mmCIF file of C-alpha atoms in Angstrom:
data_model
loop_
_atom_site.group_PDB
_atom_site.id
_atom_site.type_symbol
_atom_site.label_atom_id
_atom_site.label_comp_id
_atom_site.label_asym_id
_atom_site.label_seq_id
_atom_site.Cartn_x
_atom_site.Cartn_y
_atom_site.Cartn_z
ATOM 1 C CA MET V 1 98.253 56.949 43.382
ATOM 2 C CA PHE V 2 99.827 59.360 40.721
ATOM 3 C CA ILE V 3 100.782 62.762 42.584
ATOM 4 C CA VAL V 4 101.689 65.054 39.289
ATOM 5 C CA GLY V 5 102.410 68.653 39.372
ATOM 6 C CA ALA V 6 104.929 71.405 37.412
ATOM 7 C CA PRO V 7 108.290 70.673 38.484
ATOM 8 C CA ARG V 8 109.563 72.582 41.474
ATOM 9 C CA SER V 9 105.740 72.299 42.787
ATOM 10 C CA GLY V 10 107.057 70.413 45.756
ATOM 11 C CA THR V 11 106.678 66.776 44.305
ATOM 12 C CA THR V 12 109.296 65.146 45.769
ATOM 13 C CA TRP V 13 108.741 66.423 49.243
ATOM 14 C CA LEU V 14 105.187 65.581 49.427
ATOM 15 C CA GLN V 15 106.099 62.230 47.700
ATOM 16 C CA ALA V 16 108.796 61.427 50.784
ATOM 17 C CA VAL V 17 106.169 62.209 53.167
ATOM 18 C CA LEU V 18 103.524 60.365 52.438
ATOM 19 C CA SER V 19 105.801 56.909 51.340
ATOM 20 C CA GLN V 20 105.875 56.942 54.656
ATOM 21 C CA HIS V 21 103.340 54.967 54.900
ATOM 22 C CA PRO V 22 104.115 51.254 55.024
ATOM 23 C CA SER V 23 100.722 50.299 52.355
ATOM 24 C CA PHE V 24 102.981 52.282 49.779
ATOM 25 C CA ALA V 25 105.406 50.470 47.414
ATOM 26 C CA SER V 26 106.602 54.725 45.810
ATOM 27 C CA PRO V 27 109.222 54.420 43.293
ATOM 28 C CA PRO V 28 111.259 57.306 41.909
ATOM 29 C CA GLU V 29 110.168 59.375 38.883
ATOM 30 C CA THR V 30 108.986 56.145 36.064
ATOM 31 C CA GLU V 31 108.083 59.124 33.462
ATOM 32 C CA ILE V 32 105.871 56.007 32.165
ATOM 33 C CA PHE V 33 103.245 58.023 30.859
ATOM 34 C CA MET V 34 105.322 60.906 29.173
ATOM 35 C CA ALA V 35 106.720 57.888 26.778
ATOM 36 C CA LEU V 36 103.736 56.223 26.424
ATOM 37 C CA GLY V 37 101.901 59.427 25.379
ATOM 38 C CA GLU V 38 104.142 60.093 22.643
ATOM 39 C CA ILE V 39 103.713 56.309 21.182
ATOM 40 C CA ASP V 40 99.800 57.198 22.123
ATOM 41 C CA ALA V 41 100.018 60.039 19.663
ATOM 42 C CA ARG V 42 101.570 58.717 17.378
ATOM 43 C CA TYR V 43 99.526 56.133 16.929
ATOM 44 C CA ARG V 44 96.223 58.021 16.192
ATOM 45 C CA ALA V 45 97.706 59.940 14.348
ATOM 46 C CA GLU V 46 99.413 57.752 11.504
ATOM 47 C CA GLY V 47 95.568 55.262 12.067
ATOM 48 C CA ARG V 48 96.998 51.344 10.633
ATOM 49 C CA ARG V 49 98.242 53.702 7.841
ATOM 50 C CA ASN V 50 102.142 53.662 8.708
ATOM 51 C CA GLY V 51 103.900 52.060 12.368
ATOM 52 C CA ILE V 52 102.445 49.544 15.187
ATOM 53 C CA GLY V 53 99.049 50.359 13.646
ATOM 54 C CA ARG V 54 99.406 48.767 10.208
ATOM 55 C CA ALA V 55 100.698 45.201 13.107
ATOM 56 C CA ILE V 56 97.781 45.896 15.399
ATOM 57 C CA GLY V 57 94.582 47.289 15.893
ATOM 58 C CA THR V 58 93.488 49.588 18.520
ATOM 59 C CA LEU V 59 92.106 47.120 21.171
ATOM 60 C CA GLN V 60 95.384 45.616 21.052
ATOM 61 C CA PHE V 61 97.690 48.596 21.089
ATOM 62 C CA GLU V 62 95.721 49.672 24.539
ATOM 63 C CA ASP V 63 96.288 46.869 26.324
ATOM 64 C CA TRP V 64 99.743 46.385 25.057
ATOM 65 C CA CYS V 65 100.863 49.995 26.777
ATOM 66 C CA ALA V 66 98.896 49.339 29.699
ATOM 67 C CA ASP V 67 100.278 45.271 30.160
ATOM 68 C CA LEU V 68 103.903 48.307 30.729
ATOM 69 C CA TRP V 69 102.146 49.648 33.787
ATOM 70 C CA ARG V 70 100.017 46.272 34.695
ATOM 71 C CA ARG V 71 104.404 44.704 34.522
ATOM 72 C CA THR V 72 105.889 47.599 36.222
ATOM 73 C CA ARG V 73 103.031 47.859 38.955
ATOM 74 C CA ARG V 74 103.095 43.958 40.235
ATOM 75 C CA ASP V 75 107.410 44.159 40.187
ATOM 76 C CA LEU V 76 107.254 46.935 42.237
ATOM 77 C CA LEU V 77 105.079 45.862 45.028
ATOM 78 C CA ALA V 78 106.658 42.566 45.002
ATOM 79 C CA ALA V 79 109.734 44.654 45.791
ATOM 80 C CA ALA V 80 108.459 46.352 48.840
ATOM 81 C CA PRO V 81 106.848 43.602 51.926
ATOM 82 C CA GLY V 82 103.522 44.892 53.113
ATOM 83 C CA SER V 83 102.612 47.315 50.037
ATOM 84 C CA SER V 84 99.411 47.584 48.707
ATOM 85 C CA ARG V 85 99.591 50.017 45.950
ATOM 86 C CA ILE V 86 101.822 52.650 43.957
ATOM 87 C CA LEU V 87 102.152 56.195 44.583
ATOM 88 C CA GLU V 88 104.612 57.454 41.875
ATOM 89 C CA LYS V 89 105.466 61.016 41.431
ATOM 90 C CA SER V 90 106.315 62.327 38.164
ATOM 91 C CA PRO V 91 105.488 66.085 37.573
ATOM 92 C CA ASP V 92 105.271 66.107 34.128
ATOM 93 C CA HIS V 93 102.243 63.418 34.020
ATOM 94 C CA ALA V 94 100.365 66.057 34.714
ATOM 95 C CA ARG V 95 100.270 66.337 30.896
ATOM 96 C CA HIS V 96 98.609 62.834 30.641
ATOM 97 C CA ILE V 97 96.068 62.473 33.590
ATOM 98 C CA ALA V 98 93.089 61.384 30.761
ATOM 99 C CA LEU V 99 95.728 58.228 29.349
ATOM 100 C CA ILE V 100 96.350 57.247 32.919
ATOM 101 C CA ARG V 101 93.213 56.913 33.620
ATOM 102 C CA ARG V 102 92.125 55.208 30.104
ATOM 103 C CA LEU V 103 95.264 53.483 31.000
ATOM 104 C CA VAL V 104 95.072 52.326 34.188
ATOM 105 C CA PRO V 105 92.011 51.562 35.771
ATOM 106 C CA GLY V 106 91.110 53.054 39.018
ATOM 107 C CA ALA V 107 93.949 55.509 38.588
ATOM 108 C CA ARG V 108 93.258 58.305 41.090
ATOM 109 C CA PHE V 109 95.947 61.482 41.073
ATOM 110 C CA ILE V 110 96.679 64.345 43.900
ATOM 111 C CA HIS V 111 97.569 67.699 41.691
ATOM 112 C CA LEU V 112 99.741 69.963 43.849
ATOM 113 C CA VAL V 113 99.991 73.484 42.234
ATOM 114 C CA ARG V 114 103.060 75.919 44.193
ATOM 115 C CA HIS V 115 102.775 79.944 43.674
ATOM 116 C CA PRO V 116 103.735 80.675 40.451
ATOM 117 C CA ALA V 117 106.432 83.089 41.246
ATOM 118 C CA ASP V 118 108.076 80.725 43.552
ATOM 119 C CA VAL V 119 107.770 78.176 40.417
ATOM 120 C CA VAL V 120 109.482 79.931 38.172
ATOM 121 C CA ARG V 121 112.088 81.329 41.002
ATOM 122 C CA SER V 122 113.105 77.510 41.826
ATOM 123 C CA THR V 123 113.638 76.477 37.977
ATOM 124 C CA LEU V 124 116.147 79.487 37.609
ATOM 125 C CA GLU V 125 117.825 78.519 40.244
ATOM 126 C CA ALA V 126 117.987 74.868 39.642
ATOM 127 C CA SER V 127 119.116 75.319 35.649
ATOM 128 C CA GLU V 128 121.677 77.331 37.196
ATOM 129 C CA GLY V 129 122.817 74.259 39.147
ATOM 130 C CA TRP V 130 121.978 70.553 39.711
ATOM 131 C CA GLY V 131 118.865 70.791 36.694
ATOM 132 C CA HIS V 132 120.542 73.157 33.886
ATOM 133 C CA ASP V 133 120.497 69.629 32.090
ATOM 134 C CA TRP V 134 116.008 69.820 32.556
ATOM 135 C CA ALA V 135 115.203 72.595 34.073
ATOM 136 C CA SER V 136 114.114 76.282 31.645
ATOM 137 C CA PRO V 137 116.119 78.568 31.273
ATOM 138 C CA THR V 138 114.399 81.669 31.158
ATOM 139 C CA ALA V 139 111.244 83.413 32.757
ATOM 140 C CA GLU V 140 109.008 82.709 30.054
ATOM 141 C CA ILE V 141 110.037 78.895 29.573
ATOM 142 C CA ALA V 142 110.065 78.628 33.064
ATOM 143 C CA ALA V 143 105.533 79.931 33.266
ATOM 144 C CA GLY V 144 104.832 79.465 30.290
ATOM 145 C CA ARG V 145 105.816 75.117 32.088
ATOM 146 C CA TRP V 146 103.932 75.974 34.255
ATOM 147 C CA MET V 147 100.542 77.480 33.020
ATOM 148 C CA THR V 148 101.061 73.916 30.410
ATOM 149 C CA SER V 149 101.040 71.834 33.731
ATOM 150 C CA VAL V 150 98.274 73.040 35.686
ATOM 151 C CA SER V 151 95.666 73.859 33.087
ATOM 152 C CA ARG V 152 95.860 70.358 31.814
ATOM 153 C CA ALA V 153 95.649 68.867 35.120
ATOM 154 C CA LEU V 154 92.724 70.667 35.526
ATOM 155 C CA ASP V 155 91.178 69.789 32.416
ATOM 156 C CA ALA V 156 91.497 66.313 33.122
ATOM 157 C CA ALA V 157 90.785 66.833 35.949
ATOM 158 C CA GLN V 158 87.459 64.767 37.897
ATOM 159 C CA PRO V 159 86.055 65.178 41.542
ATOM 160 C CA ASP V 160 86.301 61.344 42.018
ATOM 161 C CA ASP V 161 89.561 59.815 40.987
ATOM 162 C CA THR V 162 91.728 63.751 41.453
ATOM 163 C CA LEU V 163 92.357 66.141 44.629
ATOM 164 C CA MET V 164 93.906 69.696 43.923
ATOM 165 C CA VAL V 165 96.410 70.840 47.239
ATOM 166 C CA ARG V 166 98.430 73.504 47.242
ATOM 167 C CA TYR V 167 101.601 73.352 48.303
ATOM 168 C CA GLU V 168 101.675 76.095 50.762
ATOM 169 C CA ASP V 169 98.295 75.025 52.454
ATOM 170 C CA LEU V 170 99.928 72.105 53.501
ATOM 171 C CA LEU V 171 102.530 73.884 55.602
ATOM 172 C CA LEU V 172 100.219 75.358 57.871
ATOM 173 C CA GLY V 173 99.811 72.373 60.160
ATOM 174 C CA PRO V 174 97.349 69.293 60.346
ATOM 175 C CA ALA V 175 93.620 70.128 59.695
ATOM 176 C CA GLN V 176 95.193 70.995 56.046
ATOM 177 C CA TRP V 177 95.814 67.643 55.607
ATOM 178 C CA ARG V 178 93.022 65.886 56.309
ATOM 179 C CA PRO V 179 91.425 66.736 52.838
ATOM 180 C CA LEU V 180 94.256 64.533 51.587
ATOM 181 C CA LEU V 181 93.949 62.457 53.917
ATOM 182 C CA ASP V 182 90.706 61.177 53.004
ATOM 183 C CA PHE V 183 91.194 61.246 50.145
ATOM 184 C CA ILE V 184 93.703 58.746 49.930
ATOM 185 C CA GLY V 185 92.622 56.883 52.482
ATOM 186 C CA ILE V 186 95.223 57.085 55.250
ATOM 187 C CA GLU V 187 94.067 56.941 58.509
ATOM 188 C CA THR V 188 94.148 61.029 60.166
ATOM 189 C CA THR V 189 96.201 59.793 62.506
ATOM 190 C CA TRP V 190 99.045 58.658 61.321
ATOM 191 C CA PRO V 191 102.561 60.887 62.218
ATOM 192 C CA ILE V 192 103.604 62.233 58.694
ATOM 193 C CA PRO V 193 106.068 64.503 60.741
ATOM 194 C CA PRO V 194 105.879 67.766 59.209
ATOM 195 C CA LEU V 195 101.804 67.723 61.002
ATOM 196 C CA HIS V 196 104.245 68.016 63.733
ATOM 197 C CA LEU V 197 107.047 71.135 63.381
ATOM 198 C CA SER V 198 106.648 74.435 63.583
ATOM 199 C CA PRO V 199 105.944 75.623 59.751
ATOM 200 C CA ALA V 200 109.740 77.027 59.414
ATOM 201 C CA GLU V 201 110.878 73.510 60.425
ATOM 202 C CA GLN V 202 107.828 71.606 58.760
ATOM 203 C CA ALA V 203 110.021 74.132 54.855
ATOM 204 C CA SER V 204 112.863 72.597 55.800
ATOM 205 C CA PHE V 205 111.383 68.751 55.977
ATOM 206 C CA VAL V 206 114.280 66.399 56.240
ATOM 207 C CA VAL V 207 113.234 62.656 55.726
ATOM 208 C CA PRO V 208 115.185 60.370 58.403
ATOM 209 C CA ALA V 209 117.742 58.097 55.898
ATOM 210 C CA ALA V 210 116.726 55.682 58.263
ATOM 211 C CA VAL V 211 112.847 54.830 56.503
ATOM 212 C CA ALA V 212 114.914 54.385 53.270
ATOM 213 C CA GLY V 213 115.841 50.689 55.018
ATOM 214 C CA ASP V 214 112.452 49.813 57.173
ATOM 215 C CA SER V 215 111.478 46.773 57.444
ATOM 216 C CA GLY V 216 113.107 45.207 54.769
ATOM 217 C CA ARG V 217 111.766 47.099 51.574
ATOM 218 C CA ASP V 218 114.066 48.099 48.778
ATOM 219 C CA SER V 219 115.878 50.817 49.278
ATOM 220 C CA SER V 220 115.530 51.493 45.022
ATOM 221 C CA LEU V 221 111.880 52.458 45.554
ATOM 222 C CA MET V 222 112.128 55.155 48.532
ATOM 223 C CA PRO V 223 112.709 58.610 47.186
ATOM 224 C CA HIS V 224 116.503 59.732 48.035
ATOM 225 C CA ALA V 225 116.711 60.819 51.711
ATOM 226 C CA VAL V 226 120.125 62.778 52.019
ATOM 227 C CA PRO V 227 121.176 63.660 55.722
ATOM 228 C CA GLY V 228 120.787 67.992 55.970
ATOM 229 C CA PHE V 229 119.065 67.832 52.897
ATOM 230 C CA SER V 230 115.921 70.013 52.566
ATOM 231 C CA TYR V 231 113.179 69.422 49.596
ATOM 232 C CA HIS V 232 112.005 72.766 50.455
ATOM 233 C CA ASP V 233 114.633 75.678 48.735
ATOM 234 C CA ARG V 234 112.858 78.746 50.741
ATOM 235 C CA SER V 235 111.700 79.242 53.543
ATOM 236 C CA ALA V 236 107.904 79.201 54.174
ATOM 237 C CA GLU V 237 108.740 82.235 56.394
ATOM 238 C CA GLN V 238 110.536 84.105 53.617
ATOM 239 C CA ARG V 239 109.148 87.045 51.828
ATOM 240 C CA ARG V 240 108.433 86.778 48.338
#
């Protein structure tokens, strides 16, 4: 299961919530298919003339790429006792859905979309501090990145394996979560913490620190839970 979306759209928060379900092993951002996307694009551009294309054919190259994910998946599941599937969150994988679908049979995608004005504002705030090494420094660049991410994910989406979810909708309450839980095969009675909080409390939801070490699971697979830290950067009730 892949969570994708433009950076600062709430993908980390959604991963933090869903990764508490025992069926998931959920690593920090792997960005595997960003790297494979560059290799794949170069291979297809050069063909058999240069580089790796001179050594192996297309089928062998595809299997070589897919094997990286197979090995990664195997090791992640082994490190999370009781898990049966991977919940991977790398926002920029939104630009590589078609590649993931090719290399990972049965892949499913949760495309999280947040209002672009909030994404741009959040990106600019990050660029002035902790995210200065990656966050876009201007509104024009940040807006362009949002447009690219959302448009590519929408273009690649297929109804049988992709669900688009709006960030703002998830803050409205349990009813808005049911289609998402049905899509990923989690019982609708599973107690996701935000479903029992007020809208204001949902906006400052903090994953309990105890989650990371629960049931002997490798804490490196879980989203980092920092006491007092909110994954949301603005109150749900604050006007834009």
